[in-house]
Coordinates of C-alpha atoms in Angstrom, one line a residue:
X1 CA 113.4 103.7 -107.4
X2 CA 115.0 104.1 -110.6
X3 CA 115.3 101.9 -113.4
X4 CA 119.0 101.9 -113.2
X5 CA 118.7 100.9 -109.2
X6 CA 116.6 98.2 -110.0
X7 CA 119.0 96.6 -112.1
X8 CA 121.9 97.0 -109.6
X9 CA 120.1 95.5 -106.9
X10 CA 118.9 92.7 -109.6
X11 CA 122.5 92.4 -110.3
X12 CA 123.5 92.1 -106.8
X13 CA 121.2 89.3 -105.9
X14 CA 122.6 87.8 -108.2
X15 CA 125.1 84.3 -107.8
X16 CA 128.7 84.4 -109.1
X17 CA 129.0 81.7 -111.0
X18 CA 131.7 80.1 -113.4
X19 CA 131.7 77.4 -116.0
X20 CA 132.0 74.4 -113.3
X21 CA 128.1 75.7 -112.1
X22 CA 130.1 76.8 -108.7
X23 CA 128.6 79.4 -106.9
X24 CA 130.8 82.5 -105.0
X25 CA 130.4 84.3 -101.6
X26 CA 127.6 82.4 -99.7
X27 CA 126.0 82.3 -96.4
X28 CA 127.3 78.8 -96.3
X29 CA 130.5 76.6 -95.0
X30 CA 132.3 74.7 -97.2
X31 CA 132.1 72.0 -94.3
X32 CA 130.4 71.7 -91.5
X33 CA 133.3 70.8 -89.5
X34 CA 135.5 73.1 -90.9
X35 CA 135.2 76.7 -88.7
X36 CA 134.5 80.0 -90.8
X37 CA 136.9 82.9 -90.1
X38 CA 135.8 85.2 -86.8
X39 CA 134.5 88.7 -88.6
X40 CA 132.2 86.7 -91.6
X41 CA 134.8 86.0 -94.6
X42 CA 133.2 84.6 -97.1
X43 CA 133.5 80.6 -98.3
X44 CA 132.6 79.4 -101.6
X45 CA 129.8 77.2 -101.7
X46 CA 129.0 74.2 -104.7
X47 CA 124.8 74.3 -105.2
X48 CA 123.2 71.8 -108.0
X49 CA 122.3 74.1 -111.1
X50 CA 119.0 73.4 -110.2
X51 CA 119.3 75.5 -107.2
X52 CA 121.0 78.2 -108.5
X53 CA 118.7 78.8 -111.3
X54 CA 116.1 78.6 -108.4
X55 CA 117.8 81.3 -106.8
X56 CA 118.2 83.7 -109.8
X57 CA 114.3 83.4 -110.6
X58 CA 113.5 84.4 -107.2
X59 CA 115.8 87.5 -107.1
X60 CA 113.1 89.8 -108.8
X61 CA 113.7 93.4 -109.3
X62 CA 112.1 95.5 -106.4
X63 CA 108.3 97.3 -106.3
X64 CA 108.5 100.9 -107.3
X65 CA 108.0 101.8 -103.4
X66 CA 109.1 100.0 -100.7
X67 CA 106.3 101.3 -98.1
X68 CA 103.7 101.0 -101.1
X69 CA 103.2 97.7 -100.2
X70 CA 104.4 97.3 -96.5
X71 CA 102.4 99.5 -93.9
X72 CA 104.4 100.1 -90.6
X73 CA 101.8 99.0 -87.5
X74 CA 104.2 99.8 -84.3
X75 CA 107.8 99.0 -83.4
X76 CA 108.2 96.3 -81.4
X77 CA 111.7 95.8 -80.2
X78 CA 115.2 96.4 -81.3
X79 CA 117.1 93.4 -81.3
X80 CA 120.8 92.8 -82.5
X81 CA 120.7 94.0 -86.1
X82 CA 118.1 97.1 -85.9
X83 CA 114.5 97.9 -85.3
X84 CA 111.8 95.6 -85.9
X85 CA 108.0 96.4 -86.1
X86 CA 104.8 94.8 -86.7
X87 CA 103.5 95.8 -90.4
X88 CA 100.5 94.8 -92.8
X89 CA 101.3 93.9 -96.4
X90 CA 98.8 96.1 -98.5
X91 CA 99.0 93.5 -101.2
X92 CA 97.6 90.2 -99.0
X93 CA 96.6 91.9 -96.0
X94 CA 99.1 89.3 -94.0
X95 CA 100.8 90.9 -90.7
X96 CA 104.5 90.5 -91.3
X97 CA 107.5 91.2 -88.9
X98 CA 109.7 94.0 -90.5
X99 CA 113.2 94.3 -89.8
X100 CA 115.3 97.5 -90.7
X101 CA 118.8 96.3 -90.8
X102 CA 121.3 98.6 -89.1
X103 CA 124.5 99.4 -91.8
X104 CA 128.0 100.0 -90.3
X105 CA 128.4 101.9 -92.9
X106 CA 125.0 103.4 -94.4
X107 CA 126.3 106.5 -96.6
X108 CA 128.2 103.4 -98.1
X109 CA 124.9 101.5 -98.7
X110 CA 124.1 97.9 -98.7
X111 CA 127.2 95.5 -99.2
X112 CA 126.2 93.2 -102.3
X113 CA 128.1 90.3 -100.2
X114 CA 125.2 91.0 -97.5
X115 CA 122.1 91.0 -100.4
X116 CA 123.5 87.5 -101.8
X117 CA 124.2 86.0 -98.4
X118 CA 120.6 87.1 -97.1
X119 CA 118.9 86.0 -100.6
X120 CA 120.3 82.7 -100.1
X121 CA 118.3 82.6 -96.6
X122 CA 114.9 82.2 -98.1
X123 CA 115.8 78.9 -99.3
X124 CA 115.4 77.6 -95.8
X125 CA 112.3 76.5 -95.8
X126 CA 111.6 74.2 -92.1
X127 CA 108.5 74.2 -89.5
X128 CA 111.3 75.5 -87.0
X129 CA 112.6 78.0 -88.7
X130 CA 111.4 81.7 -89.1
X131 CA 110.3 82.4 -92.3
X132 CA 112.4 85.0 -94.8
X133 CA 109.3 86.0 -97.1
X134 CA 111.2 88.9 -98.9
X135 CA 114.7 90.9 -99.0
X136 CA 114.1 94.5 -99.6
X137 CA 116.8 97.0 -100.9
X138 CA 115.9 100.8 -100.5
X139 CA 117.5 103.9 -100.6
X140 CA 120.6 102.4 -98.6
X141 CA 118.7 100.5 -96.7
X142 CA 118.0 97.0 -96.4
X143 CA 114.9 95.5 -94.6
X144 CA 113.8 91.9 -93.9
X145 CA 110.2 90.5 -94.1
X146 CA 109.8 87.9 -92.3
X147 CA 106.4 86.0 -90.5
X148 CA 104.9 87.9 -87.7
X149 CA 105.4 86.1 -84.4
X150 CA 104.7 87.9 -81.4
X151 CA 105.7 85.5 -78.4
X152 CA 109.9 84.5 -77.6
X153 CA 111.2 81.9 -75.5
X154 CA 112.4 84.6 -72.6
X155 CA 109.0 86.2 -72.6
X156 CA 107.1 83.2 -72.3
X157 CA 109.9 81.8 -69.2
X158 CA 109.2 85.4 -67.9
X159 CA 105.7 85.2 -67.9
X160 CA 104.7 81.2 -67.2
X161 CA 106.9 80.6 -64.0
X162 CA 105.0 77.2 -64.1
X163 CA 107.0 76.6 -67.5
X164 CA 110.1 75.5 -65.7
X165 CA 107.8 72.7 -63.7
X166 CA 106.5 70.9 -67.0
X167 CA 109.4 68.5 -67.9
X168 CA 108.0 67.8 -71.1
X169 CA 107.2 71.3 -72.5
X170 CA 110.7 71.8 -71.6
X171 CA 111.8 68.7 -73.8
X172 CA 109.3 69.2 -76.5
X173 CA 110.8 73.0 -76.8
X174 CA 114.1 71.8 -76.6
X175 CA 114.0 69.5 -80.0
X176 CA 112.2 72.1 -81.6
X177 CA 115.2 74.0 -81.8
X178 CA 117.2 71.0 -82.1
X179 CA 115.6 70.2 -85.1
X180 CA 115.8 73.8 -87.1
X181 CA 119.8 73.9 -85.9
X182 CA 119.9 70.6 -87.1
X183 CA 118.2 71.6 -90.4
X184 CA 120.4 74.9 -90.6
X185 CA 123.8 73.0 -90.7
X186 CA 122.8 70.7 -92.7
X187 CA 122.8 73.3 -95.2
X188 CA 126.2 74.8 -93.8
X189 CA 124.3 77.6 -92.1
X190 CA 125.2 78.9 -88.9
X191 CA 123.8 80.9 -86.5
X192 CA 126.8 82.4 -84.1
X193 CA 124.2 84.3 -81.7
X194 CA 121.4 82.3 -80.1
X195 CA 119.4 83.1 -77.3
X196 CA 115.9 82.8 -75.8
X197 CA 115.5 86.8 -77.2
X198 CA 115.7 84.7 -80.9
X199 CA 113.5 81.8 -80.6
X200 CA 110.2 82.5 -81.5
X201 CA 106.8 81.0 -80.4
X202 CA 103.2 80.4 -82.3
X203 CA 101.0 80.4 -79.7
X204 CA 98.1 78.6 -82.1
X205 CA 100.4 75.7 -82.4
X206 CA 103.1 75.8 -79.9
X207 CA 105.9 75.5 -82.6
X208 CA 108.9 77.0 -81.7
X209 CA 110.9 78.8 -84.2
X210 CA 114.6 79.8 -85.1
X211 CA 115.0 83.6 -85.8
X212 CA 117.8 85.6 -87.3
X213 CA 119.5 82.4 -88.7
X214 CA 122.5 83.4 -90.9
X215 CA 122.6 87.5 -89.7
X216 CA 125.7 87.1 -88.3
X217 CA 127.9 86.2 -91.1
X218 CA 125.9 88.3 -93.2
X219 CA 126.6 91.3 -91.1
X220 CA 128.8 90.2 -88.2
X221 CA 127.8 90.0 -84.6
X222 CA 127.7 93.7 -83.4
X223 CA 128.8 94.4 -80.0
X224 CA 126.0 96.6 -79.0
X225 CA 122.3 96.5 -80.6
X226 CA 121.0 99.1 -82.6
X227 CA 120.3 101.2 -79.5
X228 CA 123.6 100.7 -78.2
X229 CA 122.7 98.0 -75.7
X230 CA 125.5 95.9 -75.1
X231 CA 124.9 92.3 -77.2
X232 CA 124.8 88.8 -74.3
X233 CA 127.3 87.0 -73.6
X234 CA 125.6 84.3 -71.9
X235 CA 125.2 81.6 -75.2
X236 CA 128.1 82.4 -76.3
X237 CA 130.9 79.5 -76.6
X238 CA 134.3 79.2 -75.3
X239 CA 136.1 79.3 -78.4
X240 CA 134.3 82.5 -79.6
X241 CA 135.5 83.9 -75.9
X242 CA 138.9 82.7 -76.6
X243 CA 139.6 84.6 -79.7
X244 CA 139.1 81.5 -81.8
X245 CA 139.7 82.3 -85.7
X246 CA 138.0 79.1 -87.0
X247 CA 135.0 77.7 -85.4
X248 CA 131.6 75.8 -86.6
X249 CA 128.3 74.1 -85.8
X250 CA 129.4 73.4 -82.0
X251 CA 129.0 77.2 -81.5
X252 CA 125.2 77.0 -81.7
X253 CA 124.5 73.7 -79.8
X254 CA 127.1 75.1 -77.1
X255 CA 124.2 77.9 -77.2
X256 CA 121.0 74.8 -77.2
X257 CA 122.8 74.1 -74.2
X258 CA 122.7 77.0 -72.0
X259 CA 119.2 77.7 -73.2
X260 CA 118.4 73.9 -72.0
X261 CA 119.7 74.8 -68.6
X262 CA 117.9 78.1 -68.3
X263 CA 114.3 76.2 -69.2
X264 CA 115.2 73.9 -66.2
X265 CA 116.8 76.3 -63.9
X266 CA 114.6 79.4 -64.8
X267 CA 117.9 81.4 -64.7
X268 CA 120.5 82.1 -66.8
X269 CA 123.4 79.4 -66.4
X270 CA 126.6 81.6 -67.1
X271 CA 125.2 85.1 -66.5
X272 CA 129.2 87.3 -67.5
X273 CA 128.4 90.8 -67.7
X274 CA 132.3 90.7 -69.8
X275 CA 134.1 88.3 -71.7
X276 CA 136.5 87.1 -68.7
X277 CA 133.1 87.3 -66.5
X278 CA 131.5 85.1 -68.7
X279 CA 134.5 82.7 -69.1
X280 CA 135.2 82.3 -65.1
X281 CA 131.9 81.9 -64.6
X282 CA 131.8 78.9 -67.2
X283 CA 135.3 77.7 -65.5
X284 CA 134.1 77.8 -62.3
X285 CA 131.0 75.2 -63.1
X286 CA 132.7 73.0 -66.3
X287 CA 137.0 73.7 -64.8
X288 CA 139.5 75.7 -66.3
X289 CA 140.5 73.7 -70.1
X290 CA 144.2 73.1 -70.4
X291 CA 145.9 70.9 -73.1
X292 CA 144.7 67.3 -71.1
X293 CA 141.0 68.2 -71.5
X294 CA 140.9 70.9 -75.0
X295 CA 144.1 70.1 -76.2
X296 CA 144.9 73.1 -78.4
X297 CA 143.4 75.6 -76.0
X298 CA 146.4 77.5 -74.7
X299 CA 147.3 78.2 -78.5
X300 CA 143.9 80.1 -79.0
X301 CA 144.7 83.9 -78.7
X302 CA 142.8 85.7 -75.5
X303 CA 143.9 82.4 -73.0
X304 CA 146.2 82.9 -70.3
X305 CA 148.0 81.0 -68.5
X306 CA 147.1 83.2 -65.4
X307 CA 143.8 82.3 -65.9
X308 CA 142.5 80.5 -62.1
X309 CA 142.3 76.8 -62.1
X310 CA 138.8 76.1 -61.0
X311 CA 137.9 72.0 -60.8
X312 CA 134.8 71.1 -62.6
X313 CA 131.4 71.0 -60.8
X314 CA 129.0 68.1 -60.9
X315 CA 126.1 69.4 -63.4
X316 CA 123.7 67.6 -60.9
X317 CA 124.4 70.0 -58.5
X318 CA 123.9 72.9 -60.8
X319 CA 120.5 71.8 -62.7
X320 CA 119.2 69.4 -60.2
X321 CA 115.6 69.1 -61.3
X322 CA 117.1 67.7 -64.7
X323 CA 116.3 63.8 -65.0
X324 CA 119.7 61.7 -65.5
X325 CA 119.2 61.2 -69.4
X326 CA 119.1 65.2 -69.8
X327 CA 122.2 65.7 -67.4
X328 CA 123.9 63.7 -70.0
X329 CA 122.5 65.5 -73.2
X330 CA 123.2 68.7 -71.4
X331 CA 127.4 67.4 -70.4
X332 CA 127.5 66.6 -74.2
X333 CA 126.3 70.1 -75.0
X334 CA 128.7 71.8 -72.9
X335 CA 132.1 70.0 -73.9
X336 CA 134.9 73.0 -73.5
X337 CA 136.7 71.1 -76.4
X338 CA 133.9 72.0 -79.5
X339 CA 135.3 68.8 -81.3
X340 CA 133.7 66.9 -78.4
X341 CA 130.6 68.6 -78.3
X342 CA 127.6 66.3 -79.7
X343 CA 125.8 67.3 -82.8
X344 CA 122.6 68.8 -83.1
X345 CA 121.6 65.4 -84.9
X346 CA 123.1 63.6 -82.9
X347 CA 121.4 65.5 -79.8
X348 CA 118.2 64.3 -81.6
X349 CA 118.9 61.2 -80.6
X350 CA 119.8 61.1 -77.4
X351 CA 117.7 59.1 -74.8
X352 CA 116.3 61.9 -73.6
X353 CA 114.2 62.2 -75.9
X354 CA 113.0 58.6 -76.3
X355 CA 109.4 59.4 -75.6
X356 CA 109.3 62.7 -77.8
X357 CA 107.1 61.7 -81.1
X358 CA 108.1 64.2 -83.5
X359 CA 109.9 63.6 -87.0
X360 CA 113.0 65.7 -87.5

């Protein structure tokens, strides 16, 4: 890489800043209960100086070669954003799990607004969260390096059968990931696109872990995968569905919600193949919305009035291995309405969990 590259990409990781120690285009809301625009616009984000001088040490000019110091072991999947394969870092021997992010537009190269938003991303630092070790920029490209974990949530549901029959693995799992999505919006981070596929497992300590946190508003959420496979539906929220310009944090525990059913149910909850697949199929279980039970909900842009008014099903019926105190974590989850929907700190202390010693 040339010199002059390396000081464009230092440039890039840079943080706009003006004399009030504000800090531009971030990864980050402005509130947590204020909705980000669909399509990723950016929001301006206030950070302690501390933080952004934190920031600006840690975006260090690249190594002259990229694959100098990162040896490519196999591929291992392709998920929503590109290909991801199991490497070895020549410099500490460690495995790492490298992601090569897919570019809409790669003669164009890598979007500055995508380098800062992704830099910004390694300052998440939580037990149940996937690690970001390093951003790398190279030759219109831009990879991730993140910690190697081999096991997800749908492979290990797909392989242990029995998983479904421990209650408590099923509750212990479940505020894992309440816990990192509690962490991420606490820090105005969303994630827009959780599913089992994301949430990663150490199998030496059982941890469960958040991946990919923050990819969507760096990039958007694609509607096929890098090899063209069409992106699930299944976690994604009513509003989203909708058309919804302005949504938050109730997208991702609408997500925690489905995935808490499909632990239980070992099957998906709202399998749509489409977008009005996936909405009748959550109107036929929670009722159509009208303005009684979301008010605002005929306003949002893909509702119509046509839709079919379906009445809503008892959620006993459709989980009914699911003790009474996580029937009513799960209804608060599932609120149509987002601004009904329980919080993922809140959802950390729910009853349910009364018997669950683990420390946010």
């Amino acid at each position: 890489m040339s010199e002059k590259q390396r000081q464009q990409y230092f440039a890039a990781c840079q943080l706009n800043t003006n004399n009030n120690g504000e800090v531009g285009p971030s990864n980050r809301l402005n509130d947590p209960n204020i909705g980000t625009k669909r399509g990723g616009s950016s929001c301006s984000l206030s950070v302690a100086r501390e933080e952004r001088a934190k920031t600006e040490k840690e975006a260090l000019p690249l190594p002259p070669s990229f694959m100098e110091q990162y040896e490519k072991v196999e591929k291992i999947g392709e998920g929503t954003y590109g290909v991801v394969y199991k490497a070895r870092d020549r410099v500490t021997n460690e495995t790492i799990a490298l992601k090569k992010i897919r570019l809409e537009q790669e003669d164009e190269g890598v979007p500055s607004t995508a380098i800062r938003e992704i830099s910004l991303l390694k300052e998440m630092q939580h037990r149940n969260i996937v690690r970001l070790q390093d951003v790398v920029h190279s030759e219109k490209r831009l990879y991730l390096v993140f910690e190697y974990l081999d096991l997800d949530l749908k492979k290990h549901m797909d392989s242990s059968p029995e998983f479904a029959k421990d209650p408590r693995q099923v509750k212990v799992f479940l505020y894992q990931i309440l816990c990192g999505i509690a962490y991420c919006h606490s820090h105005r981070v969303l994630h827009r696109d959780l599913k089992p596929q994301n949430l990663l497992i150490d199998r030496s300590s059982n941890a469960l872990k958040l991946a990919d946190f923050g990819l969507a508003r760096a990039f958007g959420i694609p509607v096929r995968t890098f090899t063209h496979e069409v992106v699930t539906l299944w976690y994604r929220a009513p509003e989203i569905l909708l058309g919804s310009h302005h949504y938050s944090t109730p997208v991702d525990v609408w997500s925690v919600g489905c995935i808490f059913a499909e632990m239980v149910n070992q099957r998906p909850l709202f399998p749509g193949d489409s977008e009005i697949d996936e909405l009748f199929k959550i109107f036929r279980i929670l009722g159509t919305p009208n303005e009684d039970t979301w008010p605002g909900v005929t306003s949002l842009p893909d509702f119509k009035s046509a839709f079919p008014k379906w009445a809503p099903k008892d959620l006993a019926t459709v989980v009914p291995t699911l003790e009474p105190a996580g029937l009513d974590l799960l209804s608060s989850m599932l609120r149509l309405d987002p601004s009904k929907r329980i919080t993922a700190r809140s959802a950390l202390e729910h009853e349910y969990f009364k018997d669950i010693k683990l420390v946010p």
